[in-house]
């Protein structure tokens, strides 16, 4: 292994990790779980315990909902401008704590520090700032009705009340930011559950939320697992909405459970996104783009470009270039400056991805590079490119959520119908990529793909202003931009008779 260039631990991180179990954040205070239960959170680079965290159950969820209800009475009356100022202040505090947040997300999730410093944390800060700007721009409209000139009709956009938010482990801080920013901008209060694998940055954020001066109970942060804490949020009769990011399987469960009191729901679920390289692509962009599409965040990305369609004319060259780059990626602990690809988040995820590596070989695919999980400590799986894959194999159909891409040649000449049919032949529809220098073809393909996001000559681009969400079983509802405000407001029509 090359010489270690380990990052020096930020004293704020050290201090945060020391001491007793990390406490829940309810009603603006840090409290232990009523049951006294805790669980460990693991550093996936070493398999060692990072910290113990209090585990919320139904009783704590009830207390959090009560706190959020009390806070709603206050928060929904805070002026839009003051709500914006608080969000902006939170973003400033995040900026002042950028290194600590980056290190904590890296420690808890495993992702490289160069990503948390330059992607996760800055994107999270921008996200909060973007919605700070929206607080003063949420409004209804006056409607020109046909009933009578003396009948005034107008709409108001009102918050929903207490919203429940359940986030995954793949972008712990960013997913929290996506969830809370729009909800708070619109005047809701929040009960959020982090993923049990990555509870730390959410609790660090709780300190910043407190320091920023949000009224107690506006944001409540609970740690715990899905079937216990998560299910109690989903079932809670006075929570008005659930926003969920995670697996399609749990998304379906949440949809069923939310029927109990007809909660509004938005679901951002799994994917098996096609990334299509045409023979007229600019390969200096397409090859790095395809690599970024699958290996960013160790492939643990809902919109990962995991089905790589490459035109047969350029297939051998593209695959040779990709293998050459990918085999040089430096894999190691996230908290090393030079690491380009870290460990997977947990032993569970390591076992899941290992299962698919075996399955791929059993089904007759060939691992051009990678293909075998590494021995511990830590949950490392090398970048893997499978060739000799058919569309029917489970590695080409099921979400692996690891650094594993299936390369699929296609051979349409001028026609694009066949590759589009194959790209769309999936239950998912989160994202897709297209690489071509032919602008007409780019638009035709972008329009024909069944996906909530299509990237042309780029991949994994994100911005707070651009909507993100799924087609088909990748979910519904759009986060980001003005679209997310629709998830967190309800429209009231007011009729006023002036006669
Ligand atoms: P998951 O179970 O869907 O977890 C996502 C979130 O939902 C976590 O906070 C989880 O809690 C919670 N949850 C689980 N069961 C729940 C329930 N019955 N009621 C309420 N909340 C519940 O995903 P996972 O098990 O971590 O990962 C499995 C697979 O899901 C991955 O391999 C990947 O394919 C997919 N996934 C997709 C995304 C995405 O961004 N779309 C993100 C993560 C995973 P706990 O984890 O704390 O138990
Ligand atoms: Mg962890």
Coordinates of C-alpha atoms and ligand atoms in Angstrom, one line a residue:
X1 CA 0.0 0.0 0.0
X2 CA 1.2 3.5 -0.8
X3 CA 2.4 5.8 2.0
X4 CA -0.5 6.9 4.2
X5 CA -1.6 10.5 3.9
X6 CA -4.1 10.3 6.7
X7 CA -6.2 13.4 7.5
X8 CA -5.6 14.9 11.0
X9 CA -8.8 14.5 13.0
X10 CA -10.5 17.8 13.6
X11 CA -10.7 18.5 17.3
X12 CA -14.4 19.2 17.0
X13 CA -14.9 15.7 15.7
X14 CA -12.8 14.2 18.4
X15 CA -14.8 16.1 21.0
X16 CA -18.1 15.1 19.4
X17 CA -17.1 11.4 19.4
X18 CA -15.9 11.4 23.0
X19 CA -18.2 11.1 26.0
X20 CA -21.3 8.9 26.4
X21 CA -23.9 7.9 23.9
X22 CA -24.9 10.5 21.4
X23 CA -28.4 11.7 22.4
X24 CA -31.6 12.4 20.4
X25 CA -32.6 15.9 19.6
X26 CA -36.2 16.5 20.7
X27 CA -37.9 19.9 21.4
X28 CA -34.5 21.7 21.1
X29 CA -32.8 19.6 23.8
X30 CA -30.5 16.6 23.7
X31 CA -32.1 13.7 25.4
X32 CA -31.6 10.0 26.0
X33 CA -34.0 7.5 24.6
X34 CA -36.8 6.8 27.1
X35 CA -35.9 3.1 27.0
X36 CA -32.2 3.8 27.7
X37 CA -31.3 1.7 24.6
X38 CA -28.3 2.5 22.5
X39 CA -26.7 1.1 19.3
X40 CA -23.2 1.3 17.9
X41 CA -22.3 3.0 14.7
X42 CA -19.3 1.5 12.9
X43 CA -16.4 2.9 10.9
X44 CA -16.7 0.9 7.7
X45 CA -13.0 1.4 6.9
X46 CA -11.9 -0.5 10.0
X47 CA -15.1 -2.3 11.2
X48 CA -14.5 -0.6 14.6
X49 CA -17.1 1.1 16.7
X50 CA -17.1 4.9 16.3
X51 CA -19.7 5.9 18.9
X52 CA -22.8 4.6 20.6
X53 CA -26.0 6.4 19.8
X54 CA -29.4 6.5 21.6
X55 CA -32.1 4.5 19.9
X56 CA -35.5 6.1 19.6
X57 CA -38.6 4.0 19.8
X58 CA -42.3 4.7 19.7
X59 CA -42.3 6.7 22.9
X60 CA -39.5 9.0 21.7
X61 CA -41.3 9.4 18.4
X62 CA -44.4 10.5 20.3
X63 CA -42.4 13.0 22.3
X64 CA -40.8 14.3 19.1
X65 CA -44.2 14.7 17.4
X66 CA -45.6 16.6 20.4
X67 CA -42.6 18.9 20.3
X68 CA -43.0 19.4 16.6
X69 CA -46.7 20.2 17.0
X70 CA -46.0 22.8 19.7
X71 CA -43.3 24.2 17.5
X72 CA -45.5 24.4 14.5
X73 CA -47.8 26.9 16.2
X74 CA -44.7 29.1 16.6
X75 CA -42.8 28.4 13.4
X76 CA -45.8 28.8 11.0
X77 CA -46.2 32.3 12.4
X78 CA -42.5 33.3 12.1
X79 CA -42.2 35.7 9.2
X80 CA -40.9 34.3 5.9
X81 CA -38.0 36.7 6.1
X82 CA -37.0 35.5 9.6
X83 CA -37.3 31.9 8.5
X84 CA -35.0 32.6 5.7
X85 CA -32.5 34.3 8.0
X86 CA -32.4 31.3 10.3
X87 CA -31.8 28.9 7.4
X88 CA -29.1 31.2 6.1
X89 CA -27.5 31.3 9.5
X90 CA -27.6 27.5 9.6
X91 CA -25.7 27.4 6.3
X92 CA -23.1 29.8 7.7
X93 CA -22.6 27.6 10.7
X94 CA -22.2 24.6 8.4
X95 CA -19.6 26.5 6.4
X96 CA -17.7 27.2 9.6
X97 CA -18.0 23.5 10.5
X98 CA -17.3 22.2 7.0
X99 CA -14.2 20.2 7.9
X100 CA -15.9 18.6 10.9
X101 CA -19.0 17.7 8.9
X102 CA -16.8 16.3 6.1
X103 CA -14.8 14.2 8.5
X104 CA -17.8 12.8 10.4
X105 CA -19.6 11.8 7.2
X106 CA -16.4 10.2 5.9
X107 CA -15.9 8.3 9.2
X108 CA -19.5 7.1 9.5
X109 CA -20.2 6.3 5.8
X110 CA -16.7 5.5 4.5
X111 CA -16.8 7.9 1.5
X112 CA -13.5 9.6 0.5
X113 CA -12.8 12.9 2.3
X114 CA -12.2 14.6 -1.1
X115 CA -15.8 13.9 -1.8
X116 CA -17.3 15.0 1.5
X117 CA -15.2 18.2 1.4
X118 CA -15.9 19.1 -2.2
X119 CA -19.3 17.6 -2.9
X120 CA -21.5 16.4 0.1
X121 CA -20.9 19.3 2.5
X122 CA -20.7 22.2 -0.1
X123 CA -23.8 20.9 -1.8
X124 CA -25.6 20.6 1.5
X125 CA -24.7 24.2 2.4
X126 CA -25.9 25.5 -1.0
X127 CA -29.1 23.6 -0.6
X128 CA -30.0 25.3 2.7
X129 CA -29.1 28.7 1.2
X130 CA -31.2 28.1 -1.9
X131 CA -34.3 27.4 0.3
X132 CA -33.5 30.3 2.5
X133 CA -34.2 32.4 -0.6
X134 CA -37.5 30.7 -1.2
X135 CA -39.1 31.5 2.1
X136 CA -40.1 34.9 0.9
X137 CA -41.3 33.7 -2.5
X138 CA -44.0 31.2 -1.6
X139 CA -47.4 32.6 -2.4
X140 CA -50.8 31.9 -3.7
X141 CA -52.6 33.7 -6.5
X142 CA -55.7 35.8 -7.2
X143 CA -58.0 33.9 -9.5
X144 CA -60.2 35.6 -12.1
X145 CA -63.4 33.6 -11.5
X146 CA -66.5 33.7 -13.7
X147 CA -69.1 33.7 -10.9
X148 CA -69.3 37.4 -10.2
X149 CA -67.0 40.5 -10.4
X150 CA -67.8 40.9 -6.7
X151 CA -66.6 37.4 -5.8
X152 CA -62.9 37.5 -4.8
X153 CA -61.1 34.2 -5.1
X154 CA -57.6 33.6 -4.1
X155 CA -55.3 30.8 -3.0
X156 CA -52.9 30.4 -0.2
X157 CA -50.0 28.0 0.0
X158 CA -50.0 26.7 3.6
X159 CA -47.6 24.3 5.3
X160 CA -48.8 20.8 6.1
X161 CA -47.8 20.7 9.8
X162 CA -45.5 18.0 11.2
X163 CA -43.7 16.1 8.6
X164 CA -41.8 12.8 9.0
X165 CA -38.6 12.4 7.0
X166 CA -36.7 9.1 6.7
X167 CA -33.3 9.2 5.0
X168 CA -30.7 6.6 3.8
X169 CA -27.0 6.2 4.6
X170 CA -25.5 6.9 1.2
X171 CA -25.4 10.7 1.5
X172 CA -26.2 11.3 5.2
X173 CA -25.7 15.0 5.4
X174 CA -26.9 15.8 1.9
X175 CA -30.1 13.8 2.2
X176 CA -30.8 15.5 5.6
X177 CA -30.3 18.9 3.9
X178 CA -32.5 18.0 0.9
X179 CA -35.2 17.0 3.3
X180 CA -35.2 19.7 6.0
X181 CA -34.6 22.8 3.8
X182 CA -37.7 22.8 1.7
X183 CA -39.9 21.6 4.6
X184 CA -38.7 24.4 6.9
X185 CA -38.8 27.1 4.2
X186 CA -42.5 26.3 3.7
X187 CA -43.2 26.6 7.4
X188 CA -43.5 22.9 8.5
X189 CA -41.8 21.3 11.4
X190 CA -39.8 18.1 11.1
X191 CA -39.3 14.7 12.8
X192 CA -36.4 13.2 10.9
X193 CA -34.9 9.7 11.3
X194 CA -31.3 9.2 10.1
X195 CA -30.2 5.8 8.8
X196 CA -28.9 3.5 11.6
X197 CA -25.6 3.1 9.7
X198 CA -24.9 6.8 9.6
X199 CA -26.5 8.8 12.5
X200 CA -23.6 11.1 13.3
X201 CA -23.7 14.1 11.0
X202 CA -27.5 14.4 11.7
X203 CA -26.8 14.8 15.4
X204 CA -23.9 17.2 14.7
X205 CA -26.3 19.2 12.6
X206 CA -28.7 19.2 15.6
X207 CA -26.1 21.2 17.5
X208 CA -25.8 23.7 14.7
X209 CA -29.6 24.0 14.4
X210 CA -29.7 24.8 18.1
X211 CA -26.9 27.3 17.8
X212 CA -28.5 29.0 14.8
X213 CA -31.5 29.7 17.1
X214 CA -34.4 27.8 15.6
X215 CA -37.2 27.5 18.1
X216 CA -37.1 24.2 20.0
X217 CA -39.0 21.4 18.3
X218 CA -38.9 22.9 14.7
X219 CA -36.4 20.1 13.8
X220 CA -36.3 16.9 15.8
X221 CA -33.7 14.3 15.0
X222 CA -34.0 10.7 16.0
X223 CA -31.6 7.9 15.6
X224 CA -32.7 4.3 15.3
X225 CA -33.6 1.5 12.9
X226 CA -36.3 1.3 10.3
X227 CA -38.7 -1.4 11.6
X228 CA -38.7 0.3 15.0
X229 CA -38.2 4.1 14.8
X230 CA -39.0 4.5 11.1
X231 CA -42.2 2.5 11.4
X232 CA -43.4 4.5 14.4
X233 CA -43.0 7.7 12.4
X234 CA -44.8 6.2 9.4
X235 CA -47.7 5.0 11.5
X236 CA -48.0 8.1 13.6
X237 CA -51.5 9.5 13.3
X238 CA -50.6 13.2 13.6
X239 CA -47.8 13.2 11.1
X240 CA -49.2 14.7 7.9
X241 CA -46.5 13.7 5.4
X242 CA -43.7 11.2 5.0
X243 CA -40.7 12.0 2.8
X244 CA -38.6 8.9 2.2
X245 CA -35.4 8.1 0.4
X246 CA -34.3 4.5 0.3
X247 CA -35.1 1.1 -1.3
X248 CA -38.2 0.5 -3.5
X249 CA -39.2 -2.4 -1.1
X250 CA -39.4 -0.1 1.9
X251 CA -41.0 2.6 -0.2
X252 CA -43.9 0.2 -1.0
X253 CA -44.2 -0.6 2.7
X254 CA -44.4 3.1 3.6
X255 CA -47.0 3.7 1.0
X256 CA -49.2 0.9 2.4
X257 CA -48.7 2.1 6.0
X258 CA -49.4 5.7 5.2
X259 CA -52.9 4.8 4.1
X260 CA -53.8 4.6 7.8
X261 CA -54.4 8.4 8.0
X262 CA -53.9 9.2 4.3
X263 CA -50.5 10.9 4.8
X264 CA -49.1 12.7 1.8
X265 CA -46.0 10.8 0.7
X266 CA -43.0 11.4 -1.6
X267 CA -40.7 8.5 -2.4
X268 CA -37.2 8.6 -3.9
X269 CA -36.3 5.0 -4.4
X270 CA -33.9 2.7 -6.2
X271 CA -32.6 2.7 -9.8
X272 CA -30.8 0.7 -12.4
X273 CA -30.0 3.6 -14.6
X274 CA -28.9 3.2 -18.3
X275 CA -25.9 5.2 -19.5
X276 CA -25.6 5.1 -23.3
X277 CA -22.4 5.8 -25.2
X278 CA -23.0 6.4 -28.9
X279 CA -20.1 6.0 -31.4
X280 CA -20.0 9.7 -32.1
X281 CA -19.4 10.6 -28.4
X282 CA -16.5 12.7 -27.2
X283 CA -14.6 9.9 -25.5
X284 CA -12.4 12.2 -23.5
X285 CA -15.7 13.0 -21.6
X286 CA -17.7 9.8 -22.0
X287 CA -15.1 7.5 -20.4
X288 CA -14.5 9.6 -17.3
X289 CA -18.3 10.2 -17.2
X290 CA -19.1 6.6 -17.3
X291 CA -16.6 5.9 -14.5
X292 CA -18.0 8.7 -12.4
X293 CA -21.5 7.4 -13.1
X294 CA -20.8 4.1 -11.5
X295 CA -17.9 4.5 -9.1
X296 CA -18.8 7.8 -7.3
X297 CA -19.6 7.0 -3.7
X298 CA -18.6 3.4 -4.3
X299 CA -21.6 3.0 -6.5
X300 CA -23.9 3.5 -3.6
X301 CA -26.0 6.1 -5.5
X302 CA -29.6 5.6 -6.3
X303 CA -29.0 7.1 -9.8
X304 CA -25.7 5.2 -10.5
X305 CA -25.2 4.5 -14.2
X306 CA -25.1 0.8 -13.6
X307 CA -26.2 -0.4 -17.0
X308 CA -23.6 0.9 -19.5
X309 CA -24.8 0.5 -23.1
X310 CA -21.8 1.0 -25.5
X311 CA -22.1 0.9 -29.2
X312 CA -20.3 -2.2 -30.6
X313 CA -18.1 -0.1 -32.9
X314 CA -16.4 1.5 -29.9
X315 CA -17.1 -1.1 -27.2
X316 CA -13.6 -2.6 -27.1
X317 CA -11.9 0.7 -26.9
X318 CA -14.2 2.2 -24.3
X319 CA -14.0 -0.9 -22.1
X320 CA -10.2 -1.0 -22.4
X321 CA -10.0 2.7 -21.3
X322 CA -12.4 2.3 -18.5
X323 CA -10.6 -0.8 -17.1
X324 CA -7.3 1.0 -17.3
X325 CA -8.6 4.0 -15.4
X326 CA -10.6 2.0 -12.9
X327 CA -7.8 -0.4 -12.0
X328 CA -5.7 2.6 -11.0
X329 CA -8.3 4.2 -8.7
X330 CA -6.8 4.3 -5.2
X331 CA -8.9 2.4 -2.8
X332 CA -8.5 2.9 0.9
X333 CA -9.9 4.5 4.1
X334 CA -12.0 7.6 3.3
X335 CA -10.0 9.6 5.8
X336 CA -6.9 9.4 3.6
X337 CA -6.2 12.4 1.3
X338 CA -5.3 10.2 -1.6
X339 CA -8.3 7.8 -1.4
X340 CA -10.5 7.9 -4.5
X341 CA -12.7 5.0 -3.6
X342 CA -13.6 4.0 -0.1
X343 CA -15.2 1.0 1.6
X344 CA -18.9 0.1 1.4
X345 CA -21.0 1.4 4.2
X346 CA -21.6 -1.8 6.2
X347 CA -21.0 -5.5 6.4
X348 CA -24.6 -6.0 5.2
X349 CA -23.9 -3.9 2.1
X350 CA -20.5 -5.8 1.6
X351 CA -22.4 -9.1 1.7
X352 CA -25.1 -7.9 -0.6
X353 CA -22.6 -6.7 -3.2
X354 CA -20.5 -9.8 -2.8
X355 CA -23.6 -11.9 -3.5
X356 CA -24.0 -10.1 -6.8
X357 CA -20.4 -10.6 -7.7
X358 CA -20.8 -14.3 -7.3
X359 CA -24.2 -14.3 -9.0
X360 CA -22.7 -12.5 -12.0
X361 CA -20.0 -15.1 -12.4
X362 CA -22.6 -18.0 -12.0
X363 CA -24.8 -16.4 -14.7
X364 CA -21.8 -16.4 -17.1
X365 CA -20.6 -12.8 -16.9
X366 CA -16.9 -12.1 -16.9
X367 CA -15.3 -9.6 -14.5
X368 CA -12.9 -7.5 -16.7
X369 CA -11.6 -6.0 -13.5
X370 CA -12.4 -6.5 -9.9
X371 CA -15.0 -9.2 -9.2
X372 CA -13.9 -10.3 -5.8
X373 CA -14.5 -8.6 -2.4
X374 CA -11.3 -7.8 -0.5
X375 CA -10.6 -9.3 2.9
X376 CA -11.1 -7.2 6.0
X377 CA -10.7 -5.2 8.0
X378 CA -13.2 -2.8 6.5
X379 CA -15.9 -3.5 3.9
X380 CA -13.9 -3.0 0.7
X381 CA -15.1 -4.2 -2.7
X382 CA -13.0 -3.2 -5.8
X383 CA -14.3 -1.4 -8.8
X384 CA -15.8 -4.1 -11.0
X385 CA -16.7 -4.1 -14.7
X386 CA -18.8 -7.1 -16.0
X387 CA -18.7 -8.0 -19.7
X388 CA -20.5 -10.9 -21.5
X389 CA -23.7 -9.8 -19.8
X390 CA -27.2 -10.3 -21.2
X391 CA -30.1 -8.0 -20.4
X392 CA -31.9 -10.8 -18.5
X393 CA -29.1 -11.5 -16.0
X394 CA -29.9 -10.4 -12.4
X395 CA -26.8 -8.2 -12.3
X396 CA -28.3 -6.3 -15.3
X397 CA -31.8 -6.0 -13.7
X398 CA -31.4 -5.7 -10.0
X399 CA -30.0 -2.7 -8.0
X400 CA -26.6 -3.8 -6.7
X401 CA -25.7 -0.5 -5.0
X402 CA -22.0 -1.1 -5.2
X403 CA -19.1 -0.3 -7.6
X404 CA -20.3 -2.8 -10.1
X405 CA -21.2 -1.9 -13.7
X406 CA -22.6 -4.2 -16.4
X407 CA -21.3 -3.3 -19.9
X408 CA -23.9 -4.1 -22.6
X409 CA -23.0 -3.7 -26.3
X410 CA -25.7 -2.4 -28.8
X411 CA -25.6 -2.2 -32.5
X412 CA -28.2 0.1 -33.9
X413 CA -26.9 2.1 -36.8
X414 CA -29.0 5.3 -37.4
X415 CA -32.0 3.9 -35.6
X416 CA -32.0 4.4 -31.8
X417 CA -35.2 2.4 -31.1
X418 CA -33.5 -0.8 -30.0
X419 CA -31.2 0.7 -27.4
X420 CA -34.0 2.9 -26.1
X421 CA -36.2 -0.1 -25.8
X422 CA -33.5 -2.0 -23.8
X423 CA -32.7 1.1 -21.7
X424 CA -36.4 1.4 -20.7
X425 CA -36.9 -2.3 -20.1
X426 CA -36.7 -1.9 -16.3
X427 CA -39.1 -1.4 -13.5
X428 CA -37.0 1.6 -12.4
X429 CA -36.8 5.1 -13.9
X430 CA -34.7 7.4 -11.8
X431 CA -32.0 8.7 -14.2
X432 CA -30.2 8.0 -17.5
X433 CA -27.1 9.2 -19.4
X434 CA -26.5 9.9 -23.0
X435 CA -23.1 10.5 -24.7
X436 CA -23.2 11.9 -28.3
X437 CA -22.1 14.9 -30.2
X438 CA -25.2 14.8 -32.4
X439 CA -27.5 17.4 -30.9
X440 CA -30.7 16.0 -32.6
X441 CA -30.0 12.5 -31.5
X442 CA -29.3 13.8 -27.9
X443 CA -32.7 15.4 -27.7
X444 CA -34.5 12.5 -29.3
X445 CA -33.0 10.0 -26.9
X446 CA -33.4 12.3 -23.9
X447 CA -37.2 12.6 -24.7
X448 CA -37.6 8.8 -25.2
X449 CA -35.9 7.7 -22.0
X450 CA -38.3 6.9 -19.1
X451 CA -36.4 8.6 -16.3
X452 CA -36.8 11.6 -14.0
X453 CA -33.4 12.9 -14.9
X454 CA -31.5 12.6 -18.2
X455 CA -27.8 13.7 -18.3
X456 CA -26.4 14.5 -21.7
X457 CA -22.6 14.5 -22.0
X458 CA -22.4 14.6 -18.2
X459 CA -23.4 12.4 -15.3
X460 CA -24.3 12.8 -11.6
X461 CA -24.7 16.6 -11.9
X462 CA -26.8 18.1 -9.1
X463 CA -28.0 21.5 -8.1
X464 CA -30.5 22.7 -5.5
X465 CA -32.5 24.4 -8.2
X466 CA -33.0 21.4 -10.5
X467 CA -35.7 18.8 -9.7
X468 CA -34.8 15.2 -8.9
X469 CA -37.1 12.2 -8.6
X470 CA -38.2 9.0 -10.2
X471 CA -40.4 7.6 -13.0
X472 CA -42.0 4.1 -12.5
X473 CA -40.9 2.2 -9.4
X474 CA -38.2 4.8 -8.7
X475 CA -40.8 6.8 -6.8
X476 CA -42.7 10.0 -7.2
X477 CA -42.6 13.6 -6.1
X478 CA -39.7 15.9 -7.0
X479 CA -37.2 17.2 -4.6
X480 CA -35.2 20.4 -5.2
X481 CA -36.1 23.6 -7.0
X482 CA -39.6 25.0 -6.8
X483 CA -41.0 21.5 -7.2
X484 CA -40.1 20.4 -3.6
X485 CA -42.2 23.2 -2.2
X486 CA -45.2 21.5 -3.7
X487 CA -44.4 18.5 -1.5
X488 CA -44.5 20.7 1.6
X489 CA -47.4 23.0 1.0
X490 CA -51.1 22.5 0.5
X491 CA -53.3 24.9 -1.4
X492 CA -56.3 26.6 0.2
X493 CA -58.9 28.4 -2.0
X494 CA -60.6 31.4 -0.3
X495 CA -63.9 32.7 -1.6
X496 CA -64.9 36.1 -0.5
X497 CA -68.3 37.6 -1.4
X498 CA -67.9 41.4 -1.7
X499 CA -71.6 42.1 -2.3
Ligands
LIG1 P1 -33.7 1.0 3.3 O1 -34.0 -0.2 4.3 O2 -34.7 1.3 2.3 O3 -33.3 2.2 4.2 C1 -33.6 3.6 4.0 C2 -34.2 4.2 5.3 O4 -35.5 3.6 5.6 C3 -33.4 4.0 6.5 O5 -33.4 5.1 7.3 C4 -34.1 2.8 7.1 O6 -33.8 2.6 8.5 C5 -35.5 3.1 6.9 N1 -36.4 2.0 7.0 C6 -36.2 0.7 6.8 N2 -37.3 -0.1 7.0 C7 -38.2 0.8 7.4 C8 -39.6 0.6 7.8 N3 -40.2 -0.6 7.8 N4 -40.3 1.7 8.1 C9 -39.8 3.0 8.0 N5 -38.5 3.2 7.7 C10 -37.7 2.1 7.4 O7 -32.4 0.7 2.6 P2 -31.1 -0.2 3.2 O8 -31.6 -1.5 3.8 O9 -30.3 0.7 4.0 O10 -30.4 -0.6 1.8 C11 -30.9 -1.6 1.0 C12 -30.9 -1.2 -0.4 O11 -31.8 -0.1 -0.6 C13 -29.6 -0.8 -1.0 O12 -28.8 -1.9 -1.3 C14 -30.1 0.0 -2.2 O13 -30.4 -0.9 -3.2 C15 -31.3 0.7 -1.7 N6 -31.1 2.0 -1.2 C16 -31.4 3.1 -2.0 C17 -31.2 4.4 -1.6 C18 -31.5 5.5 -2.5 O14 -30.9 6.6 -2.3 N7 -32.6 5.4 -3.3 C19 -30.5 4.6 -0.4 C20 -30.2 3.5 0.4 C21 -30.4 2.3 0.0 P3 -32.5 1.8 9.0 O15 -31.6 1.6 7.8 O16 -31.9 2.7 10.0 O17 -33.0 0.5 9.5
LIG2 MG1 -21.4 4.0 10.5

